[in-house]
GROMACS .gro file of N, CA and C in nm:
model
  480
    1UNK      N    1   0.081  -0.119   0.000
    1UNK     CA    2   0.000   0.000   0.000
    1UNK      C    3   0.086   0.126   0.000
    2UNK      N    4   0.210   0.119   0.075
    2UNK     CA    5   0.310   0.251   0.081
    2UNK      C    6   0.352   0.238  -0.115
    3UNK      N    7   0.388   0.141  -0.130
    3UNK     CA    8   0.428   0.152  -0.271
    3UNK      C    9   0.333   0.236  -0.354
    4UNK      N   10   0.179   0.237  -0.328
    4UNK     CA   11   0.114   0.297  -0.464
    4UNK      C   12   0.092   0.412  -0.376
    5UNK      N   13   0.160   0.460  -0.263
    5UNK     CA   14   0.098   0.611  -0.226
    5UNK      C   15   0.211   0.682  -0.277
    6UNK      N   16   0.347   0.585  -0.225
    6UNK     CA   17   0.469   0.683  -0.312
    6UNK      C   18   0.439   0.694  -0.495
    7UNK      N   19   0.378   0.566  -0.566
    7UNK     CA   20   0.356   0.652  -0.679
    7UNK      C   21   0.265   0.707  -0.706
    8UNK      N   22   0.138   0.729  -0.627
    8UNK     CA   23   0.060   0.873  -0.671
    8UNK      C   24   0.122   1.011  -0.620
    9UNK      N   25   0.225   1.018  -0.518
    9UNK     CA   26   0.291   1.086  -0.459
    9UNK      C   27   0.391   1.177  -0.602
   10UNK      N   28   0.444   1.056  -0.635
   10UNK     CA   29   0.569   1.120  -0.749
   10UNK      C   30   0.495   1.129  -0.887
   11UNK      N   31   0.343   1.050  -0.890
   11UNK     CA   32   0.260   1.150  -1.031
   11UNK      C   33   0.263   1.274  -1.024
   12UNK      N   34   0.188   1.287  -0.897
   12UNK     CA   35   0.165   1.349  -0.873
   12UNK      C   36   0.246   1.536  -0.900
   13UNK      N   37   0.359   1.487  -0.799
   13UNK     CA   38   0.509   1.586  -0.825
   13UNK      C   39   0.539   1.623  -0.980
   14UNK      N   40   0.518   1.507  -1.079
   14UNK     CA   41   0.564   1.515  -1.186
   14UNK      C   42   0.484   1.595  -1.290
   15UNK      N   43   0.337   1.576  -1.292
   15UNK     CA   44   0.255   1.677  -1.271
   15UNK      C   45   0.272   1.800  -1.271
   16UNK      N   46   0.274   1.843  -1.163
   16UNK     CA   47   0.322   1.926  -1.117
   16UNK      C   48   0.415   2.016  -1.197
   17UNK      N   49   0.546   1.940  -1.188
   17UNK     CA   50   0.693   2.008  -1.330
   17UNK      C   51   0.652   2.034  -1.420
   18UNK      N   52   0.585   1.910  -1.507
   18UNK     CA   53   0.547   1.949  -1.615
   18UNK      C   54   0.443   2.054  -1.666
   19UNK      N   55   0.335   2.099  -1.543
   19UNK     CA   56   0.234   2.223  -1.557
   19UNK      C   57   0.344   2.349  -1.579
   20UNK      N   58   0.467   2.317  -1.452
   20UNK     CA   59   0.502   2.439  -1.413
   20UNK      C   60   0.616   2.449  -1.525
   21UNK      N   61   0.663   2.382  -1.602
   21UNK     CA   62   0.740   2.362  -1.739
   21UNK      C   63   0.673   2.445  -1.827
   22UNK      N   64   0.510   2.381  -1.862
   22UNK     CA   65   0.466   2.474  -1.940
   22UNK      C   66   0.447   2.622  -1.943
   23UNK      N   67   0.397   2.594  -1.858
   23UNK     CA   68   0.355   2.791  -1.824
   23UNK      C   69   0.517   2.843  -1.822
   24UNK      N   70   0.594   2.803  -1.777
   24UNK     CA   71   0.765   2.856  -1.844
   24UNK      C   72   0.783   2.894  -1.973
   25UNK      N   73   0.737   2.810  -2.060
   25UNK     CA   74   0.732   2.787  -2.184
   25UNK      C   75   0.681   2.848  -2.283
   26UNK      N   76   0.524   2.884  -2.210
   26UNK     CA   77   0.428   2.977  -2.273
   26UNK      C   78   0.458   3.134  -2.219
   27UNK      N   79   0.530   3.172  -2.073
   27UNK     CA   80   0.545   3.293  -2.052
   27UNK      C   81   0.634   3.325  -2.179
   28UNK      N   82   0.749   3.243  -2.183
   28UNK     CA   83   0.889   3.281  -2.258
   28UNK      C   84   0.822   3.285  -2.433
   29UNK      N   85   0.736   3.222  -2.430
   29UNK     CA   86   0.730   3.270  -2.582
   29UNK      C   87   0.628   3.377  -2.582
   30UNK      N   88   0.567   3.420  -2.526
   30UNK     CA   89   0.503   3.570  -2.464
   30UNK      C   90   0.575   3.624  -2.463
   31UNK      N   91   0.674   3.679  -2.397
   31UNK     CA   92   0.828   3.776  -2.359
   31UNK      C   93   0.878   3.806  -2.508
   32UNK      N   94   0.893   3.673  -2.569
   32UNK     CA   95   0.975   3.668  -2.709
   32UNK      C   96   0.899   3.718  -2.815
   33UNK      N   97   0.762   3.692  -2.809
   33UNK     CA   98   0.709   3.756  -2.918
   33UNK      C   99   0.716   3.920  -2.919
   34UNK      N  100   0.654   3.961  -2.774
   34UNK     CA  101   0.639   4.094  -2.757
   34UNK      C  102   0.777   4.184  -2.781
   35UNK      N  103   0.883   4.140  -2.755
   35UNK     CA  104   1.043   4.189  -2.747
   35UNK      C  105   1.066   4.168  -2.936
   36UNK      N  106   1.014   4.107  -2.978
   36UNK     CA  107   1.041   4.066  -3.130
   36UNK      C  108   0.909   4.210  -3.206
   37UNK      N  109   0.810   4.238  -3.147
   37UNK     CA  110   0.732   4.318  -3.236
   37UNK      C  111   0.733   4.463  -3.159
   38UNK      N  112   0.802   4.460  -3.041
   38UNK     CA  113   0.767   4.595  -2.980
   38UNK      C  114   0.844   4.677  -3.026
   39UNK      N  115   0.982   4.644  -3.053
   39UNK     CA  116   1.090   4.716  -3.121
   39UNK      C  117   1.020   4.787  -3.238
   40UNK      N  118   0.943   4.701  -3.334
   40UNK     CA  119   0.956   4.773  -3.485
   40UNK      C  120   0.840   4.946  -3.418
   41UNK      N  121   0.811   4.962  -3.357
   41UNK     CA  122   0.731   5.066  -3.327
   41UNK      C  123   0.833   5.178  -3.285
   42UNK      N  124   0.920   5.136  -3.162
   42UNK     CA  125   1.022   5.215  -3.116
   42UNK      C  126   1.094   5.324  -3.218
   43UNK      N  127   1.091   5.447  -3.174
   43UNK     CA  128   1.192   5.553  -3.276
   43UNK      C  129   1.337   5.537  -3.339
   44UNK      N  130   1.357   5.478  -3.431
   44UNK     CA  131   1.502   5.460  -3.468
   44UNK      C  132   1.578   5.556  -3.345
   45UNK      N  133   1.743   5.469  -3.314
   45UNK     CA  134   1.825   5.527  -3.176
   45UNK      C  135   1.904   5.612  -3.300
   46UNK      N  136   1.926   5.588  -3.419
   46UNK     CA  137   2.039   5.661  -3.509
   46UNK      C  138   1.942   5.815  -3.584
   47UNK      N  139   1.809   5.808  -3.531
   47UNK     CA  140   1.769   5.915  -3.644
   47UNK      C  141   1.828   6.039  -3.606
   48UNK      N  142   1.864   6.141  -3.673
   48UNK     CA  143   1.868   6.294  -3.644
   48UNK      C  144   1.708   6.356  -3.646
   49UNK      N  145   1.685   6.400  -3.555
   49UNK     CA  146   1.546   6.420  -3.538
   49UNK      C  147   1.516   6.597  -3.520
   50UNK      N  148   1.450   6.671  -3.601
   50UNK     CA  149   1.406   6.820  -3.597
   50UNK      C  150   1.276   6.863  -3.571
   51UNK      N  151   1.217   6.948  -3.493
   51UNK     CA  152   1.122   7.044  -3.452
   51UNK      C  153   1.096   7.090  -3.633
   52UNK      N  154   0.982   7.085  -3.693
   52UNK     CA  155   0.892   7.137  -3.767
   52UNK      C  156   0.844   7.283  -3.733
   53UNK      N  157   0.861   7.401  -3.800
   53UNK     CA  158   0.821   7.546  -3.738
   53UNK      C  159   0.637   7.527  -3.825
   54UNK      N  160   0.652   7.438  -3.878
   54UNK     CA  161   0.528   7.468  -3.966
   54UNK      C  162   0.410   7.415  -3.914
   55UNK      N  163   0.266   7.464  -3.912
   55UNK     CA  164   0.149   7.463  -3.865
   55UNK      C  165   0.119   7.302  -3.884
   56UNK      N  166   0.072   7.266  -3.776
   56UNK     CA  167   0.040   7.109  -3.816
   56UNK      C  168  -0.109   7.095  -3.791
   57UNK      N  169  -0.129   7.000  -3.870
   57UNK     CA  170  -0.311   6.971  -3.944
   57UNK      C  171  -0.386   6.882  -3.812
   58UNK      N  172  -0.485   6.908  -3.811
   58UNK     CA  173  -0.554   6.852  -3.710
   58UNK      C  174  -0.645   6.739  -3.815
   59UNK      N  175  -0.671   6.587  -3.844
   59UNK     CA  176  -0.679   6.517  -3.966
   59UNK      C  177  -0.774   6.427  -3.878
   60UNK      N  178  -0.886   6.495  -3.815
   60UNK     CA  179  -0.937   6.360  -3.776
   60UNK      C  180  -1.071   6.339  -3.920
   61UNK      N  181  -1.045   6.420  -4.047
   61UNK     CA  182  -1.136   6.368  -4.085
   61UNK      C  183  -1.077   6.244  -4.188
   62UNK      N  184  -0.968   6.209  -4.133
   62UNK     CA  185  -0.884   6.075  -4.203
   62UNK      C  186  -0.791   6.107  -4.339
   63UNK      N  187  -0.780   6.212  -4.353
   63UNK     CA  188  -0.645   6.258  -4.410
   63UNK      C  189  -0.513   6.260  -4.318
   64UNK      N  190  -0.394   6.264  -4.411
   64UNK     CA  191  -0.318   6.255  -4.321
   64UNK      C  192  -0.155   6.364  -4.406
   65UNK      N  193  -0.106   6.453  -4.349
   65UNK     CA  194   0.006   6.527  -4.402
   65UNK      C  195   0.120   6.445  -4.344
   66UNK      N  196   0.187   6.421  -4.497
   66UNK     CA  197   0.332   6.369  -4.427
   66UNK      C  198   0.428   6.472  -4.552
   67UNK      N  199   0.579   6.466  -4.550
   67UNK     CA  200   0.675   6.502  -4.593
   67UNK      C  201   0.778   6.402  -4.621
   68UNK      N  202   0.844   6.393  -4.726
   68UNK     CA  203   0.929   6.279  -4.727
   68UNK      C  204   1.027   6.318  -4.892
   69UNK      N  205   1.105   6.387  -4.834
   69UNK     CA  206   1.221   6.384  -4.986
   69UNK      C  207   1.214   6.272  -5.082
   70UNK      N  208   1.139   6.315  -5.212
   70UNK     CA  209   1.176   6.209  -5.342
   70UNK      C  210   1.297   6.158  -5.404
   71UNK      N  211   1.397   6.224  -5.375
   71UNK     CA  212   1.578   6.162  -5.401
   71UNK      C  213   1.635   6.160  -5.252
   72UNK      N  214   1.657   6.087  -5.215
   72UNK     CA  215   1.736   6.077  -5.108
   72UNK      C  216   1.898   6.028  -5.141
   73UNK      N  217   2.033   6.120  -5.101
   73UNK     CA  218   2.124   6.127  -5.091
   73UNK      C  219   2.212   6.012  -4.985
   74UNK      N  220   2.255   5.858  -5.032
   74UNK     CA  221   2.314   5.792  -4.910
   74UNK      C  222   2.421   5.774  -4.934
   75UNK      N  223   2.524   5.844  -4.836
   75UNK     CA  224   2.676   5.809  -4.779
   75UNK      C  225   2.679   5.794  -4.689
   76UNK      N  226   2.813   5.654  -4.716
   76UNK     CA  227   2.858   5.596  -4.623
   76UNK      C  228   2.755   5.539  -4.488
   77UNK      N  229   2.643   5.481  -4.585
   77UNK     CA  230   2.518   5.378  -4.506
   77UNK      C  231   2.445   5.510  -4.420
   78UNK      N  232   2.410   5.614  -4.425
   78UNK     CA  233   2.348   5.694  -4.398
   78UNK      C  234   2.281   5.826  -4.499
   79UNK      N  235   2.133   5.861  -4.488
   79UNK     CA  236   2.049   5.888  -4.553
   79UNK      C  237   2.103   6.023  -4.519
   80UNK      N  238   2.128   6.148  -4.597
   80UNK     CA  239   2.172   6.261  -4.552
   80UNK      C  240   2.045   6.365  -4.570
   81UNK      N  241   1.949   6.323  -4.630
   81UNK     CA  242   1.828   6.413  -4.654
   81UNK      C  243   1.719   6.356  -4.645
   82UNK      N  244   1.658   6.288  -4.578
   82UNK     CA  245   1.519   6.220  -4.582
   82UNK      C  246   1.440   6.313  -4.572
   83UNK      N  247   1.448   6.387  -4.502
   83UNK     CA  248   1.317   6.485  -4.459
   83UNK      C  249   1.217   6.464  -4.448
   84UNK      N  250   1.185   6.321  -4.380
   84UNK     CA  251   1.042   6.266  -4.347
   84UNK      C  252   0.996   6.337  -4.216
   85UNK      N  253   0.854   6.380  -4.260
   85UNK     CA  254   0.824   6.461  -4.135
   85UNK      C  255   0.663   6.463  -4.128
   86UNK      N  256   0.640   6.449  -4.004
   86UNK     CA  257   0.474   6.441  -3.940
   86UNK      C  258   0.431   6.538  -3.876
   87UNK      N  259   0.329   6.593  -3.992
   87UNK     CA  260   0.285   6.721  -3.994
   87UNK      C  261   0.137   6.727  -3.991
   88UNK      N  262   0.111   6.614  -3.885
   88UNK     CA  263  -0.020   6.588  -3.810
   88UNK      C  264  -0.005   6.601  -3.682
   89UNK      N  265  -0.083   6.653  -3.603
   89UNK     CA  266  -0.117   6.691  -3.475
   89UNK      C  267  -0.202   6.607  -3.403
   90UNK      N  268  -0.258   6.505  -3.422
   90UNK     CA  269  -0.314   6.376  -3.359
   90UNK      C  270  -0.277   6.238  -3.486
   91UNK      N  271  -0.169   6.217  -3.458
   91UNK     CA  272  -0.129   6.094  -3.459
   91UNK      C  273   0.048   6.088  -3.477
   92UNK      N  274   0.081   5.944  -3.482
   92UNK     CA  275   0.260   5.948  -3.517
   92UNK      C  276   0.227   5.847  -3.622
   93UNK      N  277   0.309   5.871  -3.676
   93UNK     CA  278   0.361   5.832  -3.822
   93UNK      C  279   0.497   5.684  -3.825
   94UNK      N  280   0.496   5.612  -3.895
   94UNK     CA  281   0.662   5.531  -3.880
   94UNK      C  282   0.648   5.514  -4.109
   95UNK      N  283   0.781   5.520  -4.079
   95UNK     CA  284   0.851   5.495  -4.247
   95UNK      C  285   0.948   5.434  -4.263
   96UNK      N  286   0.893   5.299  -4.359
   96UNK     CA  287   0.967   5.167  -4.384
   96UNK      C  288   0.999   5.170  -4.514
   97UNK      N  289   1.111   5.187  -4.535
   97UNK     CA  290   1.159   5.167  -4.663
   97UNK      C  291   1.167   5.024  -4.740
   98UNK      N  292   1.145   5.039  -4.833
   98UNK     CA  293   1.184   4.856  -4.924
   98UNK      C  294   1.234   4.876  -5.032
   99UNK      N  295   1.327   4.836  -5.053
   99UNK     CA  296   1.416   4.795  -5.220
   99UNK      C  297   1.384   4.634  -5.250
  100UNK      N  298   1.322   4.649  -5.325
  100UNK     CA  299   1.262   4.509  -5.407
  100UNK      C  300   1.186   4.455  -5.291
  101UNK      N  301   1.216   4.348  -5.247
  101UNK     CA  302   1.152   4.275  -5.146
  101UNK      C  303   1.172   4.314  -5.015
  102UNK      N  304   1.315   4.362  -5.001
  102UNK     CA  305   1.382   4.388  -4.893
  102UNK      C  306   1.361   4.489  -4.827
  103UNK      N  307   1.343   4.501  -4.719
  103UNK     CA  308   1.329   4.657  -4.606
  103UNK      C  309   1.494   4.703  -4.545
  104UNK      N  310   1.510   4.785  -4.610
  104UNK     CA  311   1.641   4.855  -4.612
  104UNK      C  312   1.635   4.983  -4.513
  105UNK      N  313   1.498   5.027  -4.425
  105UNK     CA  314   1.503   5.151  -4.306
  105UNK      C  315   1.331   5.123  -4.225
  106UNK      N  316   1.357   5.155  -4.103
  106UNK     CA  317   1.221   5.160  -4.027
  106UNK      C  318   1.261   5.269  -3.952
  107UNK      N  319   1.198   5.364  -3.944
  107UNK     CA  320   1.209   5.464  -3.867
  107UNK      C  321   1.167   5.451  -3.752
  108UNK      N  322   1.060   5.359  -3.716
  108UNK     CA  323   0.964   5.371  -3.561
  108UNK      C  324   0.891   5.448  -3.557
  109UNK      N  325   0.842   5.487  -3.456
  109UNK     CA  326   0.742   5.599  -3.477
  109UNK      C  327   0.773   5.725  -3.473
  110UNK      N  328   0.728   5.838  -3.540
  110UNK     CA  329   0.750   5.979  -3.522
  110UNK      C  330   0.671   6.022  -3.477
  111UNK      N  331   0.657   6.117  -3.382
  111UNK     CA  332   0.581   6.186  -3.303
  111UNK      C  333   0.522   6.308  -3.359
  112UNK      N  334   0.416   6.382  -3.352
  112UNK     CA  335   0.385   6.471  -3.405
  112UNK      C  336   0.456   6.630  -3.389
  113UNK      N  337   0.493   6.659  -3.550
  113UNK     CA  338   0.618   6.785  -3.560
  113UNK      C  339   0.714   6.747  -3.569
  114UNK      N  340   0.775   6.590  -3.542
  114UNK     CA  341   0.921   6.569  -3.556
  114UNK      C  342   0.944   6.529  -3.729
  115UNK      N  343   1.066   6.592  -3.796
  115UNK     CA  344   1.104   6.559  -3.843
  115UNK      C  345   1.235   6.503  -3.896
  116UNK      N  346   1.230   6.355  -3.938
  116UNK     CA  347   1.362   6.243  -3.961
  116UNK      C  348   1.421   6.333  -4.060
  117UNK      N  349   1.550   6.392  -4.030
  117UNK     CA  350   1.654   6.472  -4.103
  117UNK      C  351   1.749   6.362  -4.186
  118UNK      N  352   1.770   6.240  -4.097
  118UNK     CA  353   1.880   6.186  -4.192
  118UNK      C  354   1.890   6.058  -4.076
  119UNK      N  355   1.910   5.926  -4.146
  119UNK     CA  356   1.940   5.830  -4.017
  119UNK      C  357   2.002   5.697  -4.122
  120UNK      N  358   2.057   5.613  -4.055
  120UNK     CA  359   2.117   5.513  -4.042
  120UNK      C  360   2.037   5.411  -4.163
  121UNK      N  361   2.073   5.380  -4.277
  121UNK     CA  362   2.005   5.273  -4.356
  121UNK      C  363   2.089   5.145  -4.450
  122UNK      N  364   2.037   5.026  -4.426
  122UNK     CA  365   2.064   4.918  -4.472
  122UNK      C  366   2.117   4.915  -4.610
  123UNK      N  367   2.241   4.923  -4.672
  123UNK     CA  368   2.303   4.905  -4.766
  123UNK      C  369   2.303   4.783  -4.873
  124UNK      N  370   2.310   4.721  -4.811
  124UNK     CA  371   2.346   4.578  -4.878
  124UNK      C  372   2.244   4.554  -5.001
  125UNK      N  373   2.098   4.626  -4.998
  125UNK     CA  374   2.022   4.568  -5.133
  125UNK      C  375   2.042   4.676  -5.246
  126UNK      N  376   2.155   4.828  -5.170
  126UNK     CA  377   2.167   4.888  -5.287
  126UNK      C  378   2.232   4.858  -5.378
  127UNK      N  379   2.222   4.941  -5.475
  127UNK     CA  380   2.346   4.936  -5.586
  127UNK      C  381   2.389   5.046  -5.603
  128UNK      N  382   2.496   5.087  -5.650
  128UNK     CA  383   2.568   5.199  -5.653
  128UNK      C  384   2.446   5.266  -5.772
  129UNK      N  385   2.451   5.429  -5.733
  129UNK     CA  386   2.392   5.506  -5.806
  129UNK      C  387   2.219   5.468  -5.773
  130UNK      N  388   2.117   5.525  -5.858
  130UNK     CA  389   2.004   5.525  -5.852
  130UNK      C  390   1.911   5.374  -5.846
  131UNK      N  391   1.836   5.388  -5.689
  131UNK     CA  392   1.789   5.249  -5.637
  131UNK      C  393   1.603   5.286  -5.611
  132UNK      N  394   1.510   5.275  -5.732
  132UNK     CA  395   1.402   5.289  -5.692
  132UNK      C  396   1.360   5.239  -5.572
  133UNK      N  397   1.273   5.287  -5.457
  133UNK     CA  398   1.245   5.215  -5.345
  133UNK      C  399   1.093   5.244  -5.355
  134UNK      N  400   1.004   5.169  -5.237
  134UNK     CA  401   0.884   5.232  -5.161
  134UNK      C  402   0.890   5.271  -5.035
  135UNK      N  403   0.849   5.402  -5.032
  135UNK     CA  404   0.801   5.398  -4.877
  135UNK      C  405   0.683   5.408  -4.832
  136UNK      N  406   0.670   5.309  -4.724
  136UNK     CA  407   0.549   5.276  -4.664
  136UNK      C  408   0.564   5.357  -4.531
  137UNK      N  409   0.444   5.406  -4.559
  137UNK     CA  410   0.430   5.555  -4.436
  137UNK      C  411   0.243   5.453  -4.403
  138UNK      N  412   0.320   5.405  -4.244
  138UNK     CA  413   0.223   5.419  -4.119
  138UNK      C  414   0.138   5.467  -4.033
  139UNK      N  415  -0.001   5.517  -4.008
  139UNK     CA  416  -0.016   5.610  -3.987
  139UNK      C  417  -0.057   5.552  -3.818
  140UNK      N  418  -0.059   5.598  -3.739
  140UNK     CA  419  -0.100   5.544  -3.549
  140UNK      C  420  -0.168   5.605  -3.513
  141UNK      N  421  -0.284   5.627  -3.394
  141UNK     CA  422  -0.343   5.679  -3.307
  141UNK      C  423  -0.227   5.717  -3.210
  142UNK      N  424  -0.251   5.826  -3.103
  142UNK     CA  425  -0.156   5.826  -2.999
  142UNK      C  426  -0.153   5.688  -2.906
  143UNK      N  427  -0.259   5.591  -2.908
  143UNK     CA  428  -0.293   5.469  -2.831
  143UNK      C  429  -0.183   5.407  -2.943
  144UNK      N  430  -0.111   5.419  -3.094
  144UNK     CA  431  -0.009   5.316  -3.126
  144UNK      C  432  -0.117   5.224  -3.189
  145UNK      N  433  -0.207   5.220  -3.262
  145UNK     CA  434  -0.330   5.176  -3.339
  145UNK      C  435  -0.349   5.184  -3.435
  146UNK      N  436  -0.274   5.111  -3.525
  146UNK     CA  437  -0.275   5.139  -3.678
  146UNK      C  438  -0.393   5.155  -3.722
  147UNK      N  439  -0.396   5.329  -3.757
  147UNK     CA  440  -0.475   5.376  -3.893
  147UNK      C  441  -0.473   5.366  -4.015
  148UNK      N  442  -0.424   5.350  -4.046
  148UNK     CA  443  -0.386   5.325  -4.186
  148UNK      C  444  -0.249   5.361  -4.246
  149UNK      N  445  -0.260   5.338  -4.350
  149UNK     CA  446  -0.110   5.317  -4.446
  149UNK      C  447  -0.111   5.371  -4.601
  150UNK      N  448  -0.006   5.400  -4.654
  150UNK     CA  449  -0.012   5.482  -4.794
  150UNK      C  450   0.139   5.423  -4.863
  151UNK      N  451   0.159   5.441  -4.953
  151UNK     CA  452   0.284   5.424  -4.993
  151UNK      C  453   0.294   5.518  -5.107
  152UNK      N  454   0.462   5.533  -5.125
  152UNK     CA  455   0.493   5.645  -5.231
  152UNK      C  456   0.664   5.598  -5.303
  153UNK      N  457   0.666   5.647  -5.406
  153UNK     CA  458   0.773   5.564  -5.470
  153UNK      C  459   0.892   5.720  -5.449
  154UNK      N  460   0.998   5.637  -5.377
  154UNK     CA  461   1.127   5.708  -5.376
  154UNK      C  462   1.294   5.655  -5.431
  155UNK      N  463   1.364   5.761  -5.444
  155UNK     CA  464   1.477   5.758  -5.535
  155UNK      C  465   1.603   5.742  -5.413
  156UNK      N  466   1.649   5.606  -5.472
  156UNK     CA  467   1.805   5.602  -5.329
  156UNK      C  468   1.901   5.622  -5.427
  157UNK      N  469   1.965   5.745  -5.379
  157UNK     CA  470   2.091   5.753  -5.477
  157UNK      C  471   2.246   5.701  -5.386
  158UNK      N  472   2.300   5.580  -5.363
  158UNK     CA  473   2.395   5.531  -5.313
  158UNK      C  474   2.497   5.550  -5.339
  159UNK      N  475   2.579   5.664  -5.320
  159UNK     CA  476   2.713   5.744  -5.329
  159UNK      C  477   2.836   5.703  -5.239
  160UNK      N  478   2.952   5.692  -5.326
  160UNK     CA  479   3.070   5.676  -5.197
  160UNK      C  480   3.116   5.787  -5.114
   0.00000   0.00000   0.00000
């Protein structure tokens, strides 16, 4: 009789590990997902970032003002003129660049009035000289709630 109490005893225990295994398991891929998608929102750490003097639009009737240089100038893996800028007053903005398939810049989010002067971008899918791209301009609630999205065709000129 001690024999089958010690093994409902150590089901029991084992049980136990293995619940408390899972929920390990399921926190950590919780942690991992959120740490894997929370970033792409975050403000690029490399952007040069400027104050806008210009009047910004109040768009709740679902328009949206953005700014964004059609040739952009890149040396030495940095954008020297983007001039992407959010020139809305209720919402932030983020701008993802793509060359062919590839996403070559994410800005994160911009806050309303800031404008991306020049920041840090992925080289490797350029080619020297003129690199058609898209940019996909994000649009957020201050809650970080995607409103919607637009895209516009821009010029990477990749200079040494």
């Amino acid at each position: 009789m001690e024999s089958t109490e010690n093994t409902n005893e150590k089901n029991k225990k084992q049980k136990i590990l293995i619940i408390v295994l899972l929920i390990a398991v399921v926190m950590l891929g919780v942690g991992l997902f959120h740490a894997l998608h929370s970033d792409d929102l975050e403000t690029s750490k490399t952007a040069v970032i400027v104050q806008t003097n210009e009047e910004l639009s109040d768009t709740n009737g679902g328009q949206v003002r953005i700014r964004i240089n059609s040739a952009v100038q890149v040396y030495e893996d940095t954008m020297q003129d983007l001039a992407f800028a959010n020139l809305n007053e209720d919402r932030q903005l983020q701008c993802k660049i793509k060359v062919g398939d590839t996403y070559v810049y994410n800005s994160g989010l911009i806050k309303s009035g800031d404008i991306v002067q020049a920041d840090v971008i992925d080289t490797s899918a350029l080619q020297q000289g003129k690199n058609t791209a898209t940019a996909e301009i994000y649009s957020y609630d201050m809650g970080k709630d995607l409103i919607g999205q637009t895209n516009t065709i821009i010029a990477l000129y990749l200079n040494d």
